[in-house]
mmCIF file with all atom_site columns, C-alpha atoms in Angstrom:
data_model
loop_
_atom_site.group_PDB
_atom_site.id
_atom_site.type_symbol
_atom_site.label_atom_id
_atom_site.label_alt_id
_atom_site.label_comp_id
_atom_site.label_asym_id
_atom_site.label_entity_id
_atom_site.label_seq_id
_atom_site.pdbx_PDB_ins_code
_atom_site.Cartn_x
_atom_site.Cartn_y
_atom_site.Cartn_z
_atom_site.occupancy
_atom_site.B_iso_or_equiv
_atom_site.pdbx_formal_charge
_atom_site.auth_seq_id
_atom_site.auth_comp_id
_atom_site.auth_asym_id
_atom_site.auth_atom_id
_atom_site.pdbx_PDB_model_num
ATOM 1   C CA . UNK A 1 1   ? -21.043 3.381   -2.778  1.00 50.00 ? 49  UNK A CA 1
ATOM 2   C CA . UNK A 1 2   ? -22.103 7.353   -1.877  1.00 76.00 ? 50  UNK A CA 1
ATOM 3   C CA . UNK A 1 3   ? -20.933 8.183   -5.815  1.00 85.00 ? 51  UNK A CA 1
ATOM 4   C CA . UNK A 1 4   ? -18.589 11.155  -3.993  1.00 94.00 ? 52  UNK A CA 1
ATOM 5   C CA . UNK A 1 5   ? -16.839 8.449   -3.045  1.00 96.00 ? 53  UNK A CA 1
ATOM 6   C CA . UNK A 1 6   ? -17.191 6.255   -5.528  1.00 96.00 ? 54  UNK A CA 1
ATOM 7   C CA . UNK A 1 7   ? -15.413 9.156   -7.890  1.00 97.00 ? 55  UNK A CA 1
ATOM 8   C CA . UNK A 1 8   ? -12.341 10.080  -5.210  1.00 97.00 ? 56  UNK A CA 1
ATOM 9   C CA . UNK A 1 9   ? -11.306 6.122   -5.120  1.00 98.00 ? 57  UNK A CA 1
ATOM 10  C CA . UNK A 1 10  ? -11.358 6.163   -8.973  1.00 97.00 ? 58  UNK A CA 1
ATOM 11  C CA . UNK A 1 11  ? -9.040  9.255   -9.892  1.00 98.00 ? 59  UNK A CA 1
ATOM 12  C CA . UNK A 1 12  ? -6.655  7.850   -6.148  1.00 98.00 ? 60  UNK A CA 1
ATOM 13  C CA . UNK A 1 13  ? -6.230  4.701   -8.425  1.00 98.00 ? 61  UNK A CA 1
ATOM 14  C CA . UNK A 1 14  ? -5.906  6.417   -11.915 1.00 98.00 ? 62  UNK A CA 1
ATOM 15  C CA . UNK A 1 15  ? -2.595  8.079   -10.201 1.00 98.00 ? 63  UNK A CA 1
ATOM 16  C CA . UNK A 1 16  ? -1.769  5.576   -8.560  1.00 98.00 ? 64  UNK A CA 1
ATOM 17  C CA . UNK A 1 17  ? -1.985  3.395   -12.078 1.00 97.00 ? 65  UNK A CA 1
ATOM 18  C CA . UNK A 1 18  ? 0.329   5.427   -13.686 1.00 98.00 ? 66  UNK A CA 1
ATOM 19  C CA . UNK A 1 19  ? 2.759   6.449   -11.103 1.00 98.00 ? 67  UNK A CA 1
ATOM 20  C CA . UNK A 1 20  ? 3.098   2.570   -10.886 1.00 97.00 ? 68  UNK A CA 1
ATOM 21  C CA . UNK A 1 21  ? 2.905   1.961   -15.022 1.00 97.00 ? 69  UNK A CA 1
ATOM 22  C CA . UNK A 1 22  ? 6.256   3.803   -15.004 1.00 98.00 ? 70  UNK A CA 1
ATOM 23  C CA . UNK A 1 23  ? 8.265   1.757   -13.094 1.00 96.00 ? 71  UNK A CA 1
ATOM 24  C CA . UNK A 1 24  ? 10.465  0.662   -15.220 1.00 95.00 ? 72  UNK A CA 1
ATOM 25  C CA . UNK A 1 25  ? 11.886  -3.534  -14.324 1.00 90.00 ? 73  UNK A CA 1
ATOM 26  C CA . UNK A 1 26  ? 15.817  -2.165  -12.991 1.00 90.00 ? 74  UNK A CA 1
ATOM 27  C CA . UNK A 1 27  ? 14.147  0.122   -10.547 1.00 90.00 ? 75  UNK A CA 1
ATOM 28  C CA . UNK A 1 28  ? 13.735  -2.976  -8.237  1.00 85.00 ? 76  UNK A CA 1
ATOM 29  C CA . UNK A 1 29  ? 17.015  -4.822  -8.818  1.00 82.00 ? 77  UNK A CA 1
ATOM 30  C CA . UNK A 1 30  ? 19.370  -4.094  -5.803  1.00 79.00 ? 78  UNK A CA 1
ATOM 31  C CA . UNK A 1 31  ? 18.018  -1.847  -3.979  1.00 84.00 ? 79  UNK A CA 1
ATOM 32  C CA . UNK A 1 32  ? 18.121  0.840   -6.489  1.00 86.00 ? 80  UNK A CA 1
ATOM 33  C CA . UNK A 1 33  ? 15.654  2.665   -4.282  1.00 87.00 ? 81  UNK A CA 1
ATOM 34  C CA . UNK A 1 34  ? 18.341  3.050   -1.612  1.00 89.00 ? 82  UNK A CA 1
ATOM 35  C CA . UNK A 1 35  ? 21.931  4.761   -1.415  1.00 87.00 ? 83  UNK A CA 1
ATOM 36  C CA . UNK A 1 36  ? 23.240  8.188   -2.677  1.00 92.00 ? 84  UNK A CA 1
ATOM 37  C CA . UNK A 1 37  ? 21.991  7.308   -6.512  1.00 94.00 ? 85  UNK A CA 1
ATOM 38  C CA . UNK A 1 38  ? 18.259  6.137   -5.738  1.00 95.00 ? 86  UNK A CA 1
ATOM 39  C CA . UNK A 1 39  ? 16.648  9.389   -7.478  1.00 96.00 ? 87  UNK A CA 1
ATOM 40  C CA . UNK A 1 40  ? 18.645  8.361   -10.325 1.00 96.00 ? 88  UNK A CA 1
ATOM 41  C CA . UNK A 1 41  ? 18.514  4.548   -10.328 1.00 95.00 ? 89  UNK A CA 1
ATOM 42  C CA . UNK A 1 42  ? 14.975  3.844   -8.876  1.00 96.00 ? 90  UNK A CA 1
ATOM 43  C CA . UNK A 1 43  ? 12.549  8.143   -9.603  1.00 98.00 ? 91  UNK A CA 1
ATOM 44  C CA . UNK A 1 44  ? 9.550   6.315   -10.218 1.00 97.00 ? 92  UNK A CA 1
ATOM 45  C CA . UNK A 1 45  ? 9.541   3.914   -7.301  1.00 96.00 ? 93  UNK A CA 1
ATOM 46  C CA . UNK A 1 46  ? 10.359  6.901   -5.050  1.00 97.00 ? 94  UNK A CA 1
ATOM 47  C CA . UNK A 1 47  ? 7.313   8.500   -6.754  1.00 98.00 ? 95  UNK A CA 1
ATOM 48  C CA . UNK A 1 48  ? 5.289   5.254   -5.816  1.00 97.00 ? 96  UNK A CA 1
ATOM 49  C CA . UNK A 1 49  ? 6.856   5.667   -2.297  1.00 97.00 ? 97  UNK A CA 1
ATOM 50  C CA . UNK A 1 50  ? 6.147   9.665   -1.824  1.00 98.00 ? 98  UNK A CA 1
ATOM 51  C CA . UNK A 1 51  ? 2.754   8.592   -2.961  1.00 98.00 ? 99  UNK A CA 1
ATOM 52  C CA . UNK A 1 52  ? 1.859   6.527   -0.433  1.00 98.00 ? 100 UNK A CA 1
ATOM 53  C CA . UNK A 1 53  ? 3.461   8.444   2.487   1.00 98.00 ? 101 UNK A CA 1
ATOM 54  C CA . UNK A 1 54  ? 1.741   11.554  1.273   1.00 98.00 ? 102 UNK A CA 1
ATOM 55  C CA . UNK A 1 55  ? -1.690  10.290  1.096   1.00 98.00 ? 103 UNK A CA 1
ATOM 56  C CA . UNK A 1 56  ? -1.102  8.306   4.232   1.00 98.00 ? 104 UNK A CA 1
ATOM 57  C CA . UNK A 1 57  ? -0.320  11.481  6.086   1.00 98.00 ? 105 UNK A CA 1
ATOM 58  C CA . UNK A 1 58  ? -3.251  13.205  4.110   1.00 98.00 ? 106 UNK A CA 1
ATOM 59  C CA . UNK A 1 59  ? -6.235  10.388  5.530   1.00 98.00 ? 107 UNK A CA 1
ATOM 60  C CA . UNK A 1 60  ? -4.684  10.830  8.887   1.00 98.00 ? 108 UNK A CA 1
ATOM 61  C CA . UNK A 1 61  ? -4.730  14.606  9.390   1.00 98.00 ? 109 UNK A CA 1
ATOM 62  C CA . UNK A 1 62  ? -8.126  14.282  7.611   1.00 97.00 ? 110 UNK A CA 1
ATOM 63  C CA . UNK A 1 63  ? -9.251  12.697  11.334  1.00 98.00 ? 111 UNK A CA 1
ATOM 64  C CA . UNK A 1 64  ? -6.929  14.292  13.819  1.00 98.00 ? 112 UNK A CA 1
ATOM 65  C CA . UNK A 1 65  ? -8.019  18.088  12.960  1.00 98.00 ? 113 UNK A CA 1
ATOM 66  C CA . UNK A 1 66  ? -11.414 17.275  12.527  1.00 98.00 ? 114 UNK A CA 1
ATOM 67  C CA . UNK A 1 67  ? -12.991 19.451  15.791  1.00 97.00 ? 115 UNK A CA 1
ATOM 68  C CA . UNK A 1 68  ? -15.335 16.915  17.702  1.00 98.00 ? 116 UNK A CA 1
ATOM 69  C CA . UNK A 1 69  ? -15.421 13.916  17.844  1.00 97.00 ? 117 UNK A CA 1
ATOM 70  C CA . UNK A 1 70  ? -18.432 12.914  15.744  1.00 97.00 ? 118 UNK A CA 1
ATOM 71  C CA . UNK A 1 71  ? -16.298 14.650  12.673  1.00 98.00 ? 119 UNK A CA 1
ATOM 72  C CA . UNK A 1 72  ? -13.202 12.297  13.349  1.00 98.00 ? 120 UNK A CA 1
ATOM 73  C CA . UNK A 1 73  ? -15.884 9.057   12.997  1.00 98.00 ? 121 UNK A CA 1
ATOM 74  C CA . UNK A 1 74  ? -17.232 10.356  9.854   1.00 97.00 ? 122 UNK A CA 1
ATOM 75  C CA . UNK A 1 75  ? -13.940 10.971  8.830   1.00 98.00 ? 123 UNK A CA 1
ATOM 76  C CA . UNK A 1 76  ? -12.872 7.756   9.164   1.00 98.00 ? 124 UNK A CA 1
ATOM 77  C CA . UNK A 1 77  ? -16.320 6.209   7.564   1.00 98.00 ? 125 UNK A CA 1
ATOM 78  C CA . UNK A 1 78  ? -15.547 7.964   4.608   1.00 97.00 ? 126 UNK A CA 1
ATOM 79  C CA . UNK A 1 79  ? -11.697 6.551   4.364   1.00 98.00 ? 127 UNK A CA 1
ATOM 80  C CA . UNK A 1 80  ? -13.036 3.059   4.350   1.00 98.00 ? 128 UNK A CA 1
ATOM 81  C CA . UNK A 1 81  ? -16.203 3.836   2.455   1.00 97.00 ? 129 UNK A CA 1
ATOM 82  C CA . UNK A 1 82  ? -13.788 4.471   -0.261  1.00 98.00 ? 130 UNK A CA 1
ATOM 83  C CA . UNK A 1 83  ? -11.539 1.742   0.958   1.00 98.00 ? 131 UNK A CA 1
ATOM 84  C CA . UNK A 1 84  ? -13.878 -0.516  0.274   1.00 97.00 ? 132 UNK A CA 1
ATOM 85  C CA . UNK A 1 85  ? -13.754 1.206   -3.331  1.00 97.00 ? 133 UNK A CA 1
ATOM 86  C CA . UNK A 1 86  ? -10.268 1.037   -3.579  1.00 98.00 ? 134 UNK A CA 1
ATOM 87  C CA . UNK A 1 87  ? -10.490 -3.021  -3.199  1.00 98.00 ? 135 UNK A CA 1
ATOM 88  C CA . UNK A 1 88  ? -13.326 -3.377  -5.857  1.00 97.00 ? 136 UNK A CA 1
ATOM 89  C CA . UNK A 1 89  ? -10.985 -1.175  -7.765  1.00 98.00 ? 137 UNK A CA 1
ATOM 90  C CA . UNK A 1 90  ? -8.144  -3.397  -7.314  1.00 98.00 ? 138 UNK A CA 1
ATOM 91  C CA . UNK A 1 91  ? -5.880  -0.637  -6.300  1.00 98.00 ? 139 UNK A CA 1
ATOM 92  C CA . UNK A 1 92  ? -3.865  -2.551  -3.226  1.00 98.00 ? 140 UNK A CA 1
ATOM 93  C CA . UNK A 1 93  ? -1.382  0.775   -3.214  1.00 98.00 ? 141 UNK A CA 1
ATOM 94  C CA . UNK A 1 94  ? -3.741  3.397   -2.236  1.00 98.00 ? 142 UNK A CA 1
ATOM 95  C CA . UNK A 1 95  ? -6.026  0.601   -0.024  1.00 98.00 ? 143 UNK A CA 1
ATOM 96  C CA . UNK A 1 96  ? -2.452  -0.168  2.064   1.00 97.00 ? 144 UNK A CA 1
ATOM 97  C CA . UNK A 1 97  ? -1.729  3.410   2.223   1.00 98.00 ? 145 UNK A CA 1
ATOM 98  C CA . UNK A 1 98  ? -5.620  4.760   3.546   1.00 98.00 ? 146 UNK A CA 1
ATOM 99  C CA . UNK A 1 99  ? -5.201  1.561   5.491   1.00 97.00 ? 147 UNK A CA 1
ATOM 100 C CA . UNK A 1 100 ? -1.533  2.336   7.354   1.00 96.00 ? 148 UNK A CA 1
ATOM 101 C CA . UNK A 1 101 ? -2.863  5.780   8.334   1.00 98.00 ? 149 UNK A CA 1
ATOM 102 C CA . UNK A 1 102 ? -6.092  4.061   10.390  1.00 98.00 ? 150 UNK A CA 1
ATOM 103 C CA . UNK A 1 103 ? -3.639  2.085   11.498  1.00 97.00 ? 151 UNK A CA 1
ATOM 104 C CA . UNK A 1 104 ? -1.202  4.544   12.634  1.00 96.00 ? 152 UNK A CA 1
ATOM 105 C CA . UNK A 1 105 ? -1.211  5.027   16.538  1.00 97.00 ? 153 UNK A CA 1
ATOM 106 C CA . UNK A 1 106 ? -2.739  8.902   16.854  1.00 97.00 ? 154 UNK A CA 1
ATOM 107 C CA . UNK A 1 107 ? -5.803  7.672   14.546  1.00 98.00 ? 155 UNK A CA 1
ATOM 108 C CA . UNK A 1 108 ? -6.061  4.272   16.130  1.00 96.00 ? 156 UNK A CA 1
ATOM 109 C CA . UNK A 1 109 ? -5.799  6.278   19.516  1.00 97.00 ? 157 UNK A CA 1
ATOM 110 C CA . UNK A 1 110 ? -9.235  7.734   18.697  1.00 98.00 ? 158 UNK A CA 1
ATOM 111 C CA . UNK A 1 111 ? -11.168 5.311   20.669  1.00 97.00 ? 159 UNK A CA 1
ATOM 112 C CA . UNK A 1 112 ? -14.443 7.755   20.941  1.00 98.00 ? 160 UNK A CA 1
ATOM 113 C CA . UNK A 1 113 ? -14.334 8.497   17.028  1.00 98.00 ? 161 UNK A CA 1
ATOM 114 C CA . UNK A 1 114 ? -13.681 4.720   16.139  1.00 98.00 ? 162 UNK A CA 1
ATOM 115 C CA . UNK A 1 115 ? -16.901 4.065   18.010  1.00 98.00 ? 163 UNK A CA 1
ATOM 116 C CA . UNK A 1 116 ? -19.287 6.207   15.782  1.00 98.00 ? 164 UNK A CA 1
ATOM 117 C CA . UNK A 1 117 ? -18.021 4.255   13.003  1.00 98.00 ? 165 UNK A CA 1
ATOM 118 C CA . UNK A 1 118 ? -20.761 1.871   11.905  1.00 98.00 ? 166 UNK A CA 1
ATOM 119 C CA . UNK A 1 119 ? -20.458 -1.681  12.425  1.00 97.00 ? 167 UNK A CA 1
ATOM 120 C CA . UNK A 1 120 ? -20.405 -2.877  8.621   1.00 97.00 ? 168 UNK A CA 1
ATOM 121 C CA . UNK A 1 121 ? -17.224 -0.652  8.096   1.00 97.00 ? 169 UNK A CA 1
ATOM 122 C CA . UNK A 1 122 ? -15.941 -1.645  11.407  1.00 97.00 ? 170 UNK A CA 1
ATOM 123 C CA . UNK A 1 123 ? -15.580 -5.172  9.665   1.00 97.00 ? 171 UNK A CA 1
ATOM 124 C CA . UNK A 1 124 ? -14.125 -3.907  6.539   1.00 97.00 ? 172 UNK A CA 1
ATOM 125 C CA . UNK A 1 125 ? -11.361 -2.643  8.720   1.00 97.00 ? 173 UNK A CA 1
ATOM 126 C CA . UNK A 1 126 ? -11.074 -5.490  10.360  1.00 97.00 ? 174 UNK A CA 1
ATOM 127 C CA . UNK A 1 127 ? -10.697 -7.245  7.401   1.00 97.00 ? 175 UNK A CA 1
ATOM 128 C CA . UNK A 1 128 ? -8.281  -5.006  5.457   1.00 97.00 ? 176 UNK A CA 1
ATOM 129 C CA . UNK A 1 129 ? -6.219  -5.471  8.776   1.00 96.00 ? 177 UNK A CA 1
ATOM 130 C CA . UNK A 1 130 ? -6.249  -9.331  7.930   1.00 96.00 ? 178 UNK A CA 1
ATOM 131 C CA . UNK A 1 131 ? -5.603  -8.313  4.190   1.00 97.00 ? 179 UNK A CA 1
ATOM 132 C CA . UNK A 1 132 ? -2.810  -5.971  5.117   1.00 95.00 ? 180 UNK A CA 1
ATOM 133 C CA . UNK A 1 133 ? -1.098  -8.483  7.925   1.00 94.00 ? 181 UNK A CA 1
ATOM 134 C CA . UNK A 1 134 ? 2.985   -8.300  7.344   1.00 90.00 ? 182 UNK A CA 1
ATOM 135 C CA . UNK A 1 135 ? 3.168   -11.439 9.110   1.00 87.00 ? 183 UNK A CA 1
ATOM 136 C CA . UNK A 1 136 ? 4.962   -14.497 6.151   1.00 84.00 ? 184 UNK A CA 1
ATOM 137 C CA . UNK A 1 137 ? 6.037   -11.369 4.265   1.00 80.00 ? 185 UNK A CA 1
ATOM 138 C CA . UNK A 1 138 ? 2.372   -10.456 3.711   1.00 89.00 ? 186 UNK A CA 1
ATOM 139 C CA . UNK A 1 139 ? 1.437   -13.904 2.425   1.00 91.00 ? 187 UNK A CA 1
ATOM 140 C CA . UNK A 1 140 ? -2.620  -12.710 2.640   1.00 95.00 ? 188 UNK A CA 1
ATOM 141 C CA . UNK A 1 141 ? -1.749  -9.935  0.482   1.00 95.00 ? 189 UNK A CA 1
ATOM 142 C CA . UNK A 1 142 ? 0.121   -11.607 -2.435  1.00 91.00 ? 190 UNK A CA 1
ATOM 143 C CA . UNK A 1 143 ? -2.254  -14.593 -2.663  1.00 95.00 ? 191 UNK A CA 1
ATOM 144 C CA . UNK A 1 144 ? -4.610  -12.070 -3.193  1.00 96.00 ? 192 UNK A CA 1
ATOM 145 C CA . UNK A 1 145 ? -2.807  -10.297 -6.143  1.00 94.00 ? 193 UNK A CA 1
ATOM 146 C CA . UNK A 1 146 ? -2.227  -13.771 -6.931  1.00 92.00 ? 194 UNK A CA 1
ATOM 147 C CA . UNK A 1 147 ? -5.605  -14.530 -7.769  1.00 96.00 ? 195 UNK A CA 1
ATOM 148 C CA . UNK A 1 148 ? -6.921  -10.675 -8.762  1.00 96.00 ? 196 UNK A CA 1
ATOM 149 C CA . UNK A 1 149 ? -7.606  -10.430 -12.224 1.00 93.00 ? 197 UNK A CA 1
ATOM 150 C CA . UNK A 1 150 ? -6.275  -7.445  -14.324 1.00 93.00 ? 198 UNK A CA 1
ATOM 151 C CA . UNK A 1 151 ? -6.090  -4.730  -13.909 1.00 94.00 ? 199 UNK A CA 1
ATOM 152 C CA . UNK A 1 152 ? -4.271  -3.946  -10.749 1.00 96.00 ? 200 UNK A CA 1
ATOM 153 C CA . UNK A 1 153 ? -2.148  -2.090  -8.825  1.00 97.00 ? 201 UNK A CA 1
ATOM 154 C CA . UNK A 1 154 ? -0.850  -3.665  -6.643  1.00 95.00 ? 202 UNK A CA 1
ATOM 155 C CA . UNK A 1 155 ? 0.675   -2.968  -3.283  1.00 95.00 ? 203 UNK A CA 1
ATOM 156 C CA . UNK A 1 156 ? 4.350   -1.862  -3.860  1.00 93.00 ? 204 UNK A CA 1
ATOM 157 C CA . UNK A 1 157 ? 5.670   -2.363  -0.371  1.00 89.00 ? 205 UNK A CA 1
ATOM 158 C CA . UNK A 1 158 ? 5.600   -5.627  0.159   1.00 84.00 ? 206 UNK A CA 1
ATOM 159 C CA . UNK A 1 159 ? 7.325   -6.219  -3.337  1.00 80.00 ? 207 UNK A CA 1
ATOM 160 C CA . UNK A 1 160 ? 9.900   -4.098  -2.315  1.00 84.00 ? 208 UNK A CA 1
ATOM 161 C CA . UNK A 1 161 ? 10.391  -5.713  1.200   1.00 79.00 ? 209 UNK A CA 1
ATOM 162 C CA . UNK A 1 162 ? 10.291  -9.025  -0.176  1.00 69.00 ? 210 UNK A CA 1
ATOM 163 C CA . UNK A 1 163 ? 12.904  -7.475  -2.671  1.00 69.00 ? 211 UNK A CA 1
ATOM 164 C CA . UNK A 1 164 ? 15.158  -6.375  -0.034  1.00 58.00 ? 212 UNK A CA 1
ATOM 165 C CA . UNK A 1 165 ? 15.543  -9.910  2.120   1.00 61.00 ? 213 UNK A CA 1
ATOM 166 C CA . UNK A 1 166 ? 16.438  -11.401 -1.316  1.00 58.00 ? 214 UNK A CA 1
ATOM 167 C CA . UNK A 1 167 ? 18.669  -9.056  -2.090  1.00 64.00 ? 215 UNK A CA 1
ATOM 168 C CA . UNK A 1 168 ? 19.755  -9.556  2.118   1.00 67.00 ? 216 UNK A CA 1
ATOM 169 C CA . UNK A 1 169 ? 19.878  -12.396 2.323   1.00 57.00 ? 217 UNK A CA 1
ATOM 170 C CA . UNK A 1 170 ? 22.008  -14.049 -1.096  1.00 62.00 ? 218 UNK A CA 1
ATOM 171 C CA . UNK A 1 171 ? 25.162  -13.436 -2.478  1.00 61.00 ? 219 UNK A CA 1
ATOM 172 C CA . UNK A 1 172 ? 24.736  -12.898 -6.482  1.00 57.00 ? 220 UNK A CA 1
ATOM 173 C CA . UNK A 1 173 ? 27.779  -14.911 -6.321  1.00 60.00 ? 221 UNK A CA 1
ATOM 174 C CA . UNK A 1 174 ? 28.782  -18.578 -5.119  1.00 61.00 ? 222 UNK A CA 1
ATOM 175 C CA . UNK A 1 175 ? 31.993  -19.339 -2.636  1.00 68.00 ? 223 UNK A CA 1
ATOM 176 C CA . UNK A 1 176 ? 33.589  -20.451 -6.414  1.00 69.00 ? 224 UNK A CA 1
ATOM 177 C CA . UNK A 1 177 ? 32.424  -17.707 -7.584  1.00 66.00 ? 225 UNK A CA 1
ATOM 178 C CA . UNK A 1 178 ? 29.683  -18.880 -9.672  1.00 65.00 ? 226 UNK A CA 1
ATOM 179 C CA . UNK A 1 179 ? 26.642  -17.383 -10.607 1.00 55.00 ? 227 UNK A CA 1
ATOM 180 C CA . UNK A 1 180 ? 23.844  -17.835 -7.947  1.00 53.00 ? 228 UNK A CA 1
ATOM 181 C CA . UNK A 1 181 ? 21.218  -18.575 -9.952  1.00 54.00 ? 229 UNK A CA 1
ATOM 182 C CA . UNK A 1 182 ? 18.991  -19.522 -6.868  1.00 61.00 ? 230 UNK A CA 1
ATOM 183 C CA . UNK A 1 183 ? 18.960  -15.826 -5.621  1.00 49.00 ? 231 UNK A CA 1
ATOM 184 C CA . UNK A 1 184 ? 18.430  -15.382 -9.546  1.00 51.00 ? 232 UNK A CA 1
ATOM 185 C CA . UNK A 1 185 ? 15.080  -17.238 -9.349  1.00 52.00 ? 233 UNK A CA 1
ATOM 186 C CA . UNK A 1 186 ? 13.266  -15.972 -6.177  1.00 54.00 ? 234 UNK A CA 1
ATOM 187 C CA . UNK A 1 187 ? 14.036  -12.260 -7.646  1.00 52.00 ? 235 UNK A CA 1
ATOM 188 C CA . UNK A 1 188 ? 12.150  -13.325 -10.657 1.00 53.00 ? 236 UNK A CA 1
ATOM 189 C CA . UNK A 1 189 ? 9.161   -14.888 -8.818  1.00 54.00 ? 237 UNK A CA 1
#
């Protein structure tokens, strides 16, 4: 890796870790990151989401505003190199933001620019597509999360999606008024 790409990835990882670490466990419950009082109930999750969206937009803009195909290809390659370092650093949150930008239609449709990307980086891109495949509730990514030794910054979007599905799919109480422990256990794991 070039030293610059490594330093950039390290700084992203530090920022991502700081944001993720600030999240309080209660912010993940009852879809606190949505609704009227989200700024009070889940301020740190909102910061993680805003950071993700800002970075993803920035990555897209660096590529799309490049003046020609060669430079767009170089930007795509640079972001893939940074993504590779992020994978080694176990920063899946920032990696997901970069991958999201690269798979977004405006960037993905830059076919001539993608042809300028060296084969080894194009292969990494395909590997990242498999990792971040949303099927099965991001099952590939969740498996990597489970198998990765700390330190790690997991991709919060995968957790939020799963928590949303659990929360929407089952009531807190059963028909007889008792607590739905099955739902609580799924939230716990």
